[in-house]
mmCIF file of C-alpha atoms and ligand atoms in Angstrom:
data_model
loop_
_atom_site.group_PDB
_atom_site.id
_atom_site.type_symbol
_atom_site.label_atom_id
_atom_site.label_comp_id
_atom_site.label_asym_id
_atom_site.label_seq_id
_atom_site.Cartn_x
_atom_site.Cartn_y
_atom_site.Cartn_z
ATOM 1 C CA UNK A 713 -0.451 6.848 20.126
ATOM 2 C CA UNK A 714 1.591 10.043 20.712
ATOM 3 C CA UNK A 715 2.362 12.157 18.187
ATOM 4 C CA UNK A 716 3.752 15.116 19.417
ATOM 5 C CA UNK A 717 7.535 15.587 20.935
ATOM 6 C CA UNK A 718 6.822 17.314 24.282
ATOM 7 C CA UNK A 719 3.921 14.971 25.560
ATOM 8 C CA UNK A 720 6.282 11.843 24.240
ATOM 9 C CA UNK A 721 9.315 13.786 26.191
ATOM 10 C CA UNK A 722 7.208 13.780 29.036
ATOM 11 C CA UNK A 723 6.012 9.982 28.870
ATOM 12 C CA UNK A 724 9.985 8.688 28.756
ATOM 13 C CA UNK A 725 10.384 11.043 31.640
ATOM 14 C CA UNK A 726 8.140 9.884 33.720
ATOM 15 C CA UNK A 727 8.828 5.876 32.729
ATOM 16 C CA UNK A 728 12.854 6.470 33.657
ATOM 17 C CA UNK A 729 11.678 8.311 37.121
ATOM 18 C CA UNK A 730 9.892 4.809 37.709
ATOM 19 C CA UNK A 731 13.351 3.101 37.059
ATOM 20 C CA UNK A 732 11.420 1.401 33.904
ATOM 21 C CA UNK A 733 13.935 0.032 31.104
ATOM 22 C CA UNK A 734 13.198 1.641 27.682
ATOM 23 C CA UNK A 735 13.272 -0.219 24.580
ATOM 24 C CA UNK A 736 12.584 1.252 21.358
ATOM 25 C CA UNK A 737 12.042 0.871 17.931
ATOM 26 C CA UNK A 738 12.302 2.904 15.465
ATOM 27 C CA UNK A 739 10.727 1.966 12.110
ATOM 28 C CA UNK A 740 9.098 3.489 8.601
ATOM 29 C CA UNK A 741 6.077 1.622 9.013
ATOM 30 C CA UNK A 742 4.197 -1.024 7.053
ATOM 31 C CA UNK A 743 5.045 -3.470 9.186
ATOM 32 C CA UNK A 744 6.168 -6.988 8.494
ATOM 33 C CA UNK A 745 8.044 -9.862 10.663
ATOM 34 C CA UNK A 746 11.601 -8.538 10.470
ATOM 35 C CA UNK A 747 10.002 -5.017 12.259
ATOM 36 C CA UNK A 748 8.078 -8.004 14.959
ATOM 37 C CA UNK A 749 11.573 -9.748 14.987
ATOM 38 C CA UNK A 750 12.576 -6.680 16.784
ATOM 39 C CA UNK A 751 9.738 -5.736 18.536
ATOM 40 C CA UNK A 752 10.076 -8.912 20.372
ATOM 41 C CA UNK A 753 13.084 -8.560 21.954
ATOM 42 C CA UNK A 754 12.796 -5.327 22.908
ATOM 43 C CA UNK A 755 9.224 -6.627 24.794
ATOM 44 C CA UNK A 756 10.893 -9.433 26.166
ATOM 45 C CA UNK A 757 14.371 -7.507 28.080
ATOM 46 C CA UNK A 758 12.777 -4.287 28.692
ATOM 47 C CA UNK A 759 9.576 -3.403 30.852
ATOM 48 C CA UNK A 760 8.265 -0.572 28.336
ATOM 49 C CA UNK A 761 8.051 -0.487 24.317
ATOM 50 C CA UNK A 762 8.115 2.486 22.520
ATOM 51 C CA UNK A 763 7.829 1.883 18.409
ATOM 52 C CA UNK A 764 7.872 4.845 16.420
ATOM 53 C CA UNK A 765 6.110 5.056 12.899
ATOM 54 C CA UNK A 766 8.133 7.638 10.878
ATOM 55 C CA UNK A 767 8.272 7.842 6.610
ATOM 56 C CA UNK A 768 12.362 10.144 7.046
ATOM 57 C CA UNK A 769 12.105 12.694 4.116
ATOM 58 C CA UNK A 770 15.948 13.691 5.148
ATOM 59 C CA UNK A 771 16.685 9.727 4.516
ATOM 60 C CA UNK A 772 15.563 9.984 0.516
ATOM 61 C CA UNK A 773 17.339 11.642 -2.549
ATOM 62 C CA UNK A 774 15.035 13.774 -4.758
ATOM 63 C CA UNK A 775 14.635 10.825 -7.383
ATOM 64 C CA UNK A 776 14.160 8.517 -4.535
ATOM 65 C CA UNK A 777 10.144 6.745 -3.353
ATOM 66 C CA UNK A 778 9.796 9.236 -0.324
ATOM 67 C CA UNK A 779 5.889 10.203 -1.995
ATOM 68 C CA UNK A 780 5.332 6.270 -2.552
ATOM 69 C CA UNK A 781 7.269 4.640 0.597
ATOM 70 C CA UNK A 782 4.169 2.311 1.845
ATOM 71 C CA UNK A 783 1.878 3.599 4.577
ATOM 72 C CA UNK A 784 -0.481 1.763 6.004
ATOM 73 C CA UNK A 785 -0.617 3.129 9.799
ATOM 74 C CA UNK A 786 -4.436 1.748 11.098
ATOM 75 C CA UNK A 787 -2.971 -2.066 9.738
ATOM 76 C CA UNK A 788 0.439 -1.000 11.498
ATOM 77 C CA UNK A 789 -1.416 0.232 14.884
ATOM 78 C CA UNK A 790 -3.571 -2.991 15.267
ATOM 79 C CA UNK A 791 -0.653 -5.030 14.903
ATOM 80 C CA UNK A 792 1.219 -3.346 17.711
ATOM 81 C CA UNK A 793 -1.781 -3.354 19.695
ATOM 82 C CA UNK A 794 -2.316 -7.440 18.871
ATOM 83 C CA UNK A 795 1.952 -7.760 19.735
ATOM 84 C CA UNK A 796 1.668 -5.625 23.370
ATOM 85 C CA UNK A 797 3.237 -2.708 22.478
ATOM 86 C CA UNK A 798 3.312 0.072 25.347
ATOM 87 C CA UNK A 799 3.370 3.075 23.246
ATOM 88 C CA UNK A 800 3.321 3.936 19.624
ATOM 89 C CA UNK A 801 5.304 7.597 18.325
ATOM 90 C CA UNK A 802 4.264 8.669 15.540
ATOM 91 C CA UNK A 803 5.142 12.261 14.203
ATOM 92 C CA UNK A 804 4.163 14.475 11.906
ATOM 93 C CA UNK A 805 6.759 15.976 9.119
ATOM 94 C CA UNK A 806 6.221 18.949 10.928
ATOM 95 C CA UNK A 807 6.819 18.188 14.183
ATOM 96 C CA UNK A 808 10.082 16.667 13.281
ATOM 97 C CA UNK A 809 11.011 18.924 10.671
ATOM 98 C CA UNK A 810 9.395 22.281 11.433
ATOM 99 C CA UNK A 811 10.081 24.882 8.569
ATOM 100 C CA UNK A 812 13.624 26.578 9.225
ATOM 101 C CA UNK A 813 14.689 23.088 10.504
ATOM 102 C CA UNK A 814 19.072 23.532 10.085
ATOM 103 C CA UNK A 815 21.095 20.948 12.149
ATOM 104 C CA UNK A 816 22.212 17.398 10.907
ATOM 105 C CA UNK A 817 24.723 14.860 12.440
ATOM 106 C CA UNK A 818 26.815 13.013 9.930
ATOM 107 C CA UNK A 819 29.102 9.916 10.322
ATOM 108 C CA UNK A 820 32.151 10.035 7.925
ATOM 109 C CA UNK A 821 33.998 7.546 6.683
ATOM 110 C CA UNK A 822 31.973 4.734 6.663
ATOM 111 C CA UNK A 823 28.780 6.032 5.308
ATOM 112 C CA UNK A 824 30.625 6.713 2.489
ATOM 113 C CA UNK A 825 30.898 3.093 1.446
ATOM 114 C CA UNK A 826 28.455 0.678 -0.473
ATOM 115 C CA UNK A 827 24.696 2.373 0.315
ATOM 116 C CA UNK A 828 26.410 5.632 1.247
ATOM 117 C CA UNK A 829 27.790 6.513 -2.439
ATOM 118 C CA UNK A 830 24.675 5.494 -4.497
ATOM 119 C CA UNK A 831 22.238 7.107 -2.262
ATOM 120 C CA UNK A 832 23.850 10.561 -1.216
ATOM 121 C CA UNK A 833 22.968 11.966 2.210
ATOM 122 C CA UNK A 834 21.363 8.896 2.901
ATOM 123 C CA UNK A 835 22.696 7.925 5.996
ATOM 124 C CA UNK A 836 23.035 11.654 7.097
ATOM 125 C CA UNK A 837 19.225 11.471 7.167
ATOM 126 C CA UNK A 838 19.429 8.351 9.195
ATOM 127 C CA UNK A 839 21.650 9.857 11.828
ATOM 128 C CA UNK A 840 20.020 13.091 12.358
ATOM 129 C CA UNK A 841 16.585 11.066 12.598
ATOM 130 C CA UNK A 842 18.025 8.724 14.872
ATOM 131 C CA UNK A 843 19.330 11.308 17.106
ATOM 132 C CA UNK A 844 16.488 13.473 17.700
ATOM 133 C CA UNK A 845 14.422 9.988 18.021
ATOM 134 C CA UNK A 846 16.889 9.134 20.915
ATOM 135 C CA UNK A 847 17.124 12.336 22.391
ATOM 136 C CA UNK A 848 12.884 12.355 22.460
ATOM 137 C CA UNK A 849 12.223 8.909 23.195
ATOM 138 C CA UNK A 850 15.164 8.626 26.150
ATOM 139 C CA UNK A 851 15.535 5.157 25.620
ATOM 140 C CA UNK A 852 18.039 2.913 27.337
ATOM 141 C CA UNK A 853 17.984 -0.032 24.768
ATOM 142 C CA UNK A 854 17.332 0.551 20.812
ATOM 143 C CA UNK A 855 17.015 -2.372 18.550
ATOM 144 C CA UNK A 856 17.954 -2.646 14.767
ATOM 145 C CA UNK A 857 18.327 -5.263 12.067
ATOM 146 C CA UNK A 858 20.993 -6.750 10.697
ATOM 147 C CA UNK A 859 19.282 -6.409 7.193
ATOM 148 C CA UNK A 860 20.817 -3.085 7.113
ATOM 149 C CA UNK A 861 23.836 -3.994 8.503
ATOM 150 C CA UNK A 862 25.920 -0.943 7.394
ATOM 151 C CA UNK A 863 22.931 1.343 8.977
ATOM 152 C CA UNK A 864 23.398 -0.538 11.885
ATOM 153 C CA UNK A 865 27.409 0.107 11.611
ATOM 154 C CA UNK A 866 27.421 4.285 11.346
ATOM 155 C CA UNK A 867 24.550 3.829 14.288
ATOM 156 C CA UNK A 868 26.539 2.342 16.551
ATOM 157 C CA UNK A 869 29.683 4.663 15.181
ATOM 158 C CA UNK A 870 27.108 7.519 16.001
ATOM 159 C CA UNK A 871 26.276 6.466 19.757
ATOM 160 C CA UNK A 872 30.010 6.205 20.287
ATOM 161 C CA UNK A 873 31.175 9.255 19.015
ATOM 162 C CA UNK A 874 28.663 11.343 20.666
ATOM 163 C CA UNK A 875 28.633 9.501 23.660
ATOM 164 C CA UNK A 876 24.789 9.022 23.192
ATOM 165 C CA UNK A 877 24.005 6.930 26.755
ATOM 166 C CA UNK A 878 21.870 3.746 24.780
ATOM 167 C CA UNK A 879 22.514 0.751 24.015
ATOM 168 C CA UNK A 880 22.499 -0.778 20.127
ATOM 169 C CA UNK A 881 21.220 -4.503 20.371
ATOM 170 C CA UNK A 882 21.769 -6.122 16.771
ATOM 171 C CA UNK A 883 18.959 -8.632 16.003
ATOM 172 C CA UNK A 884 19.631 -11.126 12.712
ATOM 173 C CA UNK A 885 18.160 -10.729 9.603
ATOM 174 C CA UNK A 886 14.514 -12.323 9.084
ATOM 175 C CA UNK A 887 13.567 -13.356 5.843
ATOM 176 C CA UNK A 888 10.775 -15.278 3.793
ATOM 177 C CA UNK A 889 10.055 -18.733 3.736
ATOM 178 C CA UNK A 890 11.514 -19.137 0.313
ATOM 179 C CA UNK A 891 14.832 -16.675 1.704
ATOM 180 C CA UNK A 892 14.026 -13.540 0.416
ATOM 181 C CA UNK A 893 14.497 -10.474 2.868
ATOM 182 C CA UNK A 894 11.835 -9.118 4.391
ATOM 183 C CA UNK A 895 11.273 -5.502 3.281
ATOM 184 C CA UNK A 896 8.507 -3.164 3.067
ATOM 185 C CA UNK A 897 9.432 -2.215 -0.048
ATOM 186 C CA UNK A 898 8.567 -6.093 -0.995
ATOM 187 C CA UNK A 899 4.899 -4.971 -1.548
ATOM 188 C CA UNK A 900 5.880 -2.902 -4.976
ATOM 189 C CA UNK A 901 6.916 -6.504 -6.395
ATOM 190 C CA UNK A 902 4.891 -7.956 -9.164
ATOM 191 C CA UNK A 903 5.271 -11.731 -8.914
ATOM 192 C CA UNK A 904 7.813 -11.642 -11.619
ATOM 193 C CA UNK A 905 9.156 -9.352 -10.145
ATOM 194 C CA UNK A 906 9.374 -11.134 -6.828
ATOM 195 C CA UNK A 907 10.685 -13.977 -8.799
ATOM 196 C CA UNK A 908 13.534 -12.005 -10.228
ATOM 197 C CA UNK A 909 14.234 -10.672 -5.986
ATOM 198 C CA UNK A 910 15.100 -14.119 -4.860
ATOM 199 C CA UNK A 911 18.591 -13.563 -6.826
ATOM 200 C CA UNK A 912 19.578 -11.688 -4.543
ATOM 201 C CA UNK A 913 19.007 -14.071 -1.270
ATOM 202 C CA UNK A 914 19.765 -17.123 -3.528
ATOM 203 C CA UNK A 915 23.344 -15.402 -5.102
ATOM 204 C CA UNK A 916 24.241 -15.234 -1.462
ATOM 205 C CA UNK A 917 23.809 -18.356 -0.836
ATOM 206 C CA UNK A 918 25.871 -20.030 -3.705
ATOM 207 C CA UNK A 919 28.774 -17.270 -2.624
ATOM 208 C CA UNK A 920 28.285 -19.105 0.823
ATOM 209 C CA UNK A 921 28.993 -22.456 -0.834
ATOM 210 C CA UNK A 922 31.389 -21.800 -2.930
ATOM 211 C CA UNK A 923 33.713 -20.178 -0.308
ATOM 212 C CA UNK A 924 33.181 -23.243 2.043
ATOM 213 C CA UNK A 925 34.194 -25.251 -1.129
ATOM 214 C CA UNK A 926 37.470 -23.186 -1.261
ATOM 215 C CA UNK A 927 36.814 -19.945 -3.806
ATOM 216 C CA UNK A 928 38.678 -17.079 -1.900
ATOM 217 C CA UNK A 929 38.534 -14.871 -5.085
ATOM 218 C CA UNK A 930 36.472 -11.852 -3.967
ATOM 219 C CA UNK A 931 36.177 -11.191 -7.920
ATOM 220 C CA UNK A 932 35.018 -14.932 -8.821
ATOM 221 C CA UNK A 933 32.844 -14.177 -6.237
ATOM 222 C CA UNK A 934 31.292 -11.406 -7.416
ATOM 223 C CA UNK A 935 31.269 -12.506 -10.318
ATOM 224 C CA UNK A 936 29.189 -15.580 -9.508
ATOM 225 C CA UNK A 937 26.593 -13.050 -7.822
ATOM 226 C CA UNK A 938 26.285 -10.907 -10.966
ATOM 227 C CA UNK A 939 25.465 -14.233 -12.861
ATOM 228 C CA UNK A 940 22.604 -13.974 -11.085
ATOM 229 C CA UNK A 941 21.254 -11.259 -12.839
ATOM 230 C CA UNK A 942 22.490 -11.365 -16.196
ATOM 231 C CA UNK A 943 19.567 -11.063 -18.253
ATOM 232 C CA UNK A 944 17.007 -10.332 -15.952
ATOM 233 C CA UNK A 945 14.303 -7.635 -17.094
ATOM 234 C CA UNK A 946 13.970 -4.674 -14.996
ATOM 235 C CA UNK A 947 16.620 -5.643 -12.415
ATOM 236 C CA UNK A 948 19.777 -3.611 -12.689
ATOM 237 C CA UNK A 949 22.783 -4.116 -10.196
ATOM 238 C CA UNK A 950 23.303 -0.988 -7.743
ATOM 239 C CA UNK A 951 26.499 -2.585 -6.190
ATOM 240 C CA UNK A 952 28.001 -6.094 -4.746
ATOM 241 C CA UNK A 953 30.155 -5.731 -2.131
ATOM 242 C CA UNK A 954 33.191 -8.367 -0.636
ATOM 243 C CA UNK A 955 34.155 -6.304 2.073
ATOM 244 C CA UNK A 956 34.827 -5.534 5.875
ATOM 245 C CA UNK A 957 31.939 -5.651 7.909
ATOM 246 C CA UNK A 958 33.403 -3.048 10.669
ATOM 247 C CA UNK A 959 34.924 -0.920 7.662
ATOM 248 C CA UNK A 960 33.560 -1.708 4.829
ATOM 249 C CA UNK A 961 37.498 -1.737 2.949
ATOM 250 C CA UNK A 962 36.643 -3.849 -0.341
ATOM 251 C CA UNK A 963 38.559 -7.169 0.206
ATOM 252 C CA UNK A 964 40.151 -8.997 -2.957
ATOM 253 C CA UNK A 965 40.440 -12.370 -1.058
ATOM 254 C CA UNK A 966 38.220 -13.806 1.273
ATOM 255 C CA UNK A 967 40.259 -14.332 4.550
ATOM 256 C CA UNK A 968 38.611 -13.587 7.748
ATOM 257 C CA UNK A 969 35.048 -12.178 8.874
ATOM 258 C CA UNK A 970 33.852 -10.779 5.541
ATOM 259 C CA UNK A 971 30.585 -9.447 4.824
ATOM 260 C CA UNK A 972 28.918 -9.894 1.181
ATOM 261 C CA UNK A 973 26.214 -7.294 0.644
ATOM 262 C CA UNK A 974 23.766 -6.413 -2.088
ATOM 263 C CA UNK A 975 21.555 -3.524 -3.205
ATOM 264 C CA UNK A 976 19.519 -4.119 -6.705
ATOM 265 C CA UNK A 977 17.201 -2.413 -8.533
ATOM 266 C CA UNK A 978 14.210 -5.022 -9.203
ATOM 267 C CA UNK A 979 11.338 -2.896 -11.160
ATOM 268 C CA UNK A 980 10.552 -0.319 -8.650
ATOM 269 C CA UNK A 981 11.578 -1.373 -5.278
ATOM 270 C CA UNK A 982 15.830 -0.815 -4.533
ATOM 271 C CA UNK A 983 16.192 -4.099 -2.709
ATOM 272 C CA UNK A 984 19.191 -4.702 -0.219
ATOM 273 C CA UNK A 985 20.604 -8.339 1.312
ATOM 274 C CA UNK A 986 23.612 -9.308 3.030
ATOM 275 C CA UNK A 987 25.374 -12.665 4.466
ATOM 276 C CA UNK A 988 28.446 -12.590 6.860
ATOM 277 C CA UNK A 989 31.079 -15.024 6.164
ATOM 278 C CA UNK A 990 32.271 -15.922 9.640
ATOM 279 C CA UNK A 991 35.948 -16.577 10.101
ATOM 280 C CA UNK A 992 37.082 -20.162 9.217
HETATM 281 P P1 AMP B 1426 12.528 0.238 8.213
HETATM 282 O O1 AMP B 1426 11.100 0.378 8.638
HETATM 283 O O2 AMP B 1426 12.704 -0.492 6.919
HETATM 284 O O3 AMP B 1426 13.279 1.543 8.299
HETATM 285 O O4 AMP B 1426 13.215 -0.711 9.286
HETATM 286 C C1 AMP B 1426 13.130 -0.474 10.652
HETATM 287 C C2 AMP B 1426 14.031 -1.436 11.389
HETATM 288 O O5 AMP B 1426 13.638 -2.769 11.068
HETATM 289 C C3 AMP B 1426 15.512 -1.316 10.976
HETATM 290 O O6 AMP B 1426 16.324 -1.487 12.137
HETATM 291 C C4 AMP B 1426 15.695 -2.461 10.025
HETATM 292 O O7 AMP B 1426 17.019 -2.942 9.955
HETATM 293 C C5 AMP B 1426 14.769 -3.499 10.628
HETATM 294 N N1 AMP B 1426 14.373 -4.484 9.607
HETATM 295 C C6 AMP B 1426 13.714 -4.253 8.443
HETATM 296 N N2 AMP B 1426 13.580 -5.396 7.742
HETATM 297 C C7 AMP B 1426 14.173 -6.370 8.484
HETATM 298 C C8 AMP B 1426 14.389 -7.767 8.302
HETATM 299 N N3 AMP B 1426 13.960 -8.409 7.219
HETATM 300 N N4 AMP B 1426 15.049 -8.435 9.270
HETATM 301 C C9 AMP B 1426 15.509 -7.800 10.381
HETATM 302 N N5 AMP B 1426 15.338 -6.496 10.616
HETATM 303 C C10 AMP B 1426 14.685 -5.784 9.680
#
C-alpha cells in the first residue's frame, strides 16, 4: 500500500520508464463487484494496477454521509490482494487536502444537470479529486462505471478540455442478481428498505418496455417511474430524468439515444440508476 503522494509519484515514474501501461482505479472503498467489474479490465489490458482507496470530503455537501460513507479498508485490501492488484493508493485527508489547500477544477455546463443541481459542488469535488489522482498516479488508462454515467460524462469533458494525456474506458453497469445496482451505499439498507430500492432498477425496466411497446411520452414515462414510488415509506424522489446522455437537455419525446436516470432517497442511502435507450 502507498499512502503518501511523492513515494506513489515515484512508483508511476519508474513503471512508465519501464514502458509499463498504467491502469487505474479510482474508488471510495468498500468494495463490491461493480468496483471488481472494473478492476478486471484494467488487469486484463494493462501490465500494472493501481486502485486507490479514497472517502472525497470535497465530493459531499455539509448535510451529506461524508462521517458515515462505509470504510472497511483491511476487507478492501485482502480483496485486492485475492484479485492481483499491483498497487493499492490510499491517502490520507491530509495528504490530499493539506490545510490551506485553494485550487479546484470545475466542468460547467453539464455538471449542472440532474446530480449536479441537488448535490451542489458535487462534481467540482469529483474533478479536482480526479485530477490530482491523475496527475499522481500518471496513468495511461483510467476506468469508470457506467452507474454514474453523468460522472463519467464531465470526466471525460474534463480530460478533453485540459488535454489531460489518459484514456477514459467506460465499463457497463453491474448490478445484483435480483437488478438492483451495486452500490456501497447498499449496506445502509434495511431489508425493507432494500425492498423499497429495487423500484428504482425495476421502474427502469417497465420504462424499457413500454418504449419498445411504442410510449414516446417522456412525461408518461416519468410518470410510470414515479408510480413506482408512490406510497413508499422513507423513499422520497430526488429527480427522474428523460434526457440526453452527451448533454443531459431534458427530452419531451423519446426519439433517439436517450438516457433515463434516477437518484432516490431510500431511508438513508441516496441511491442512483440509469438505463440507455439505444436508438431504434
Ligand atoms: P465509488 O467507490 O462509488 O466512488 O465508485 C468507484 C468507481 O466504481 C466509479 O467509477 C463508479 O462508477 C464505479 N462503480 C460503482 N458501482 C458500480 C456498479 N454497480 N457498476 C459499475 N461500476 C460501478
Amino acid at each position: 500500500m502507498v499512502s503518501s503522494i511523492v513515494k506513489m509519484k515515484e512508483v508511476s515514474e519508474s513503471l512508465r520508464k519501464q514502458n509499463l501501461t498504467i491502469g487505474f482505479v479510482p474508488t471510495m472503498g468498500c468494495l463490491h463487484e461493480g468496483h471488481l467489474k472494473l478492476i478486471k479490465r484494467s488487469l486484463e489490458s494493462c501490465d500494472q494496477t493501481v486502485v486507490s482507496i479514497f472517502v472525497n470530503p470535497t465530493q459531499f455537501g455539509p448535510n451529506e454521509d461524508l462521517d458515515s460513507y462505509p470504510r472497511q479498508l483491511e476487507s478492501d485490501i485482502e480483496r485486492l490482494e485475492a484479485t492481483g492488484v499491483d498497487i493499492l493508493f490510499h491517502p490520507s485527508k491530509e495528504e490530499m487536502y493539506p490545510a490551506g489547500y485553494k485550487t479546484y477544477v470545475q466542468v460547467q455546463n453539464i455538471s449542472e444537470h440532474l446530480c449536479g443541481k441537488s448535490r451542489a459542488g458535487f462534481f467540482k469535488g469529483v474533478t479536482t479529486v480526479v485530477l490530482k489522482l491523475f496527475n499522481i498516479v500518471g496513468p495511461h488508462n483510467a476506468f469508470f462505471g457506467e452507474k454514474d454515467w453523468q460522472q463519467l460524462a464531465v470526466i471525460e469533458a474534463l480530460v478533453e478540455d485540459l488535454n489531460l494525456d489518459v484514456a477514459i474506458i467506460r465499463v457497463p453497469l453491474v448490478r445484483e442478481s435480483d437488478g438492483l445496482a451495486m452500490s456501497s451505499r447498499n449496506r445502509y439498507l434495511s431489508s425493507q428498505e432494500r425492498k423499497t430500492a429495487l423500484s428504482l432498477s425495476h421502474s427502469l425496466q417497465e420504462a424499457q418496455n413500454n418504449i419498445r411497446r411504442g410510449t414516446t411520452s417522456a412525461k408518461a414515462i416519468s410518470n410510470s417511474i414515479r408510480q413506482y414510488f408512490l406510497g413508499k415509506e422513507g423513499c422520497e424522489i430526488d429527480y427522474i430524468s428523460i434526457c440526453d446522455p452527451e448533454s443531459f437537455k431534458e427530452k419531451e419525446q423519446i426519439r433517439g439515444r436517450t438516457l433515463i436516470a434516477l437518484a432516490v432517497k431510500v431511508g438513508p442511502s441516496r441511491l442512483i440508476d440509469n438505463c440507455i435507450i439505444e436508438e431504434f
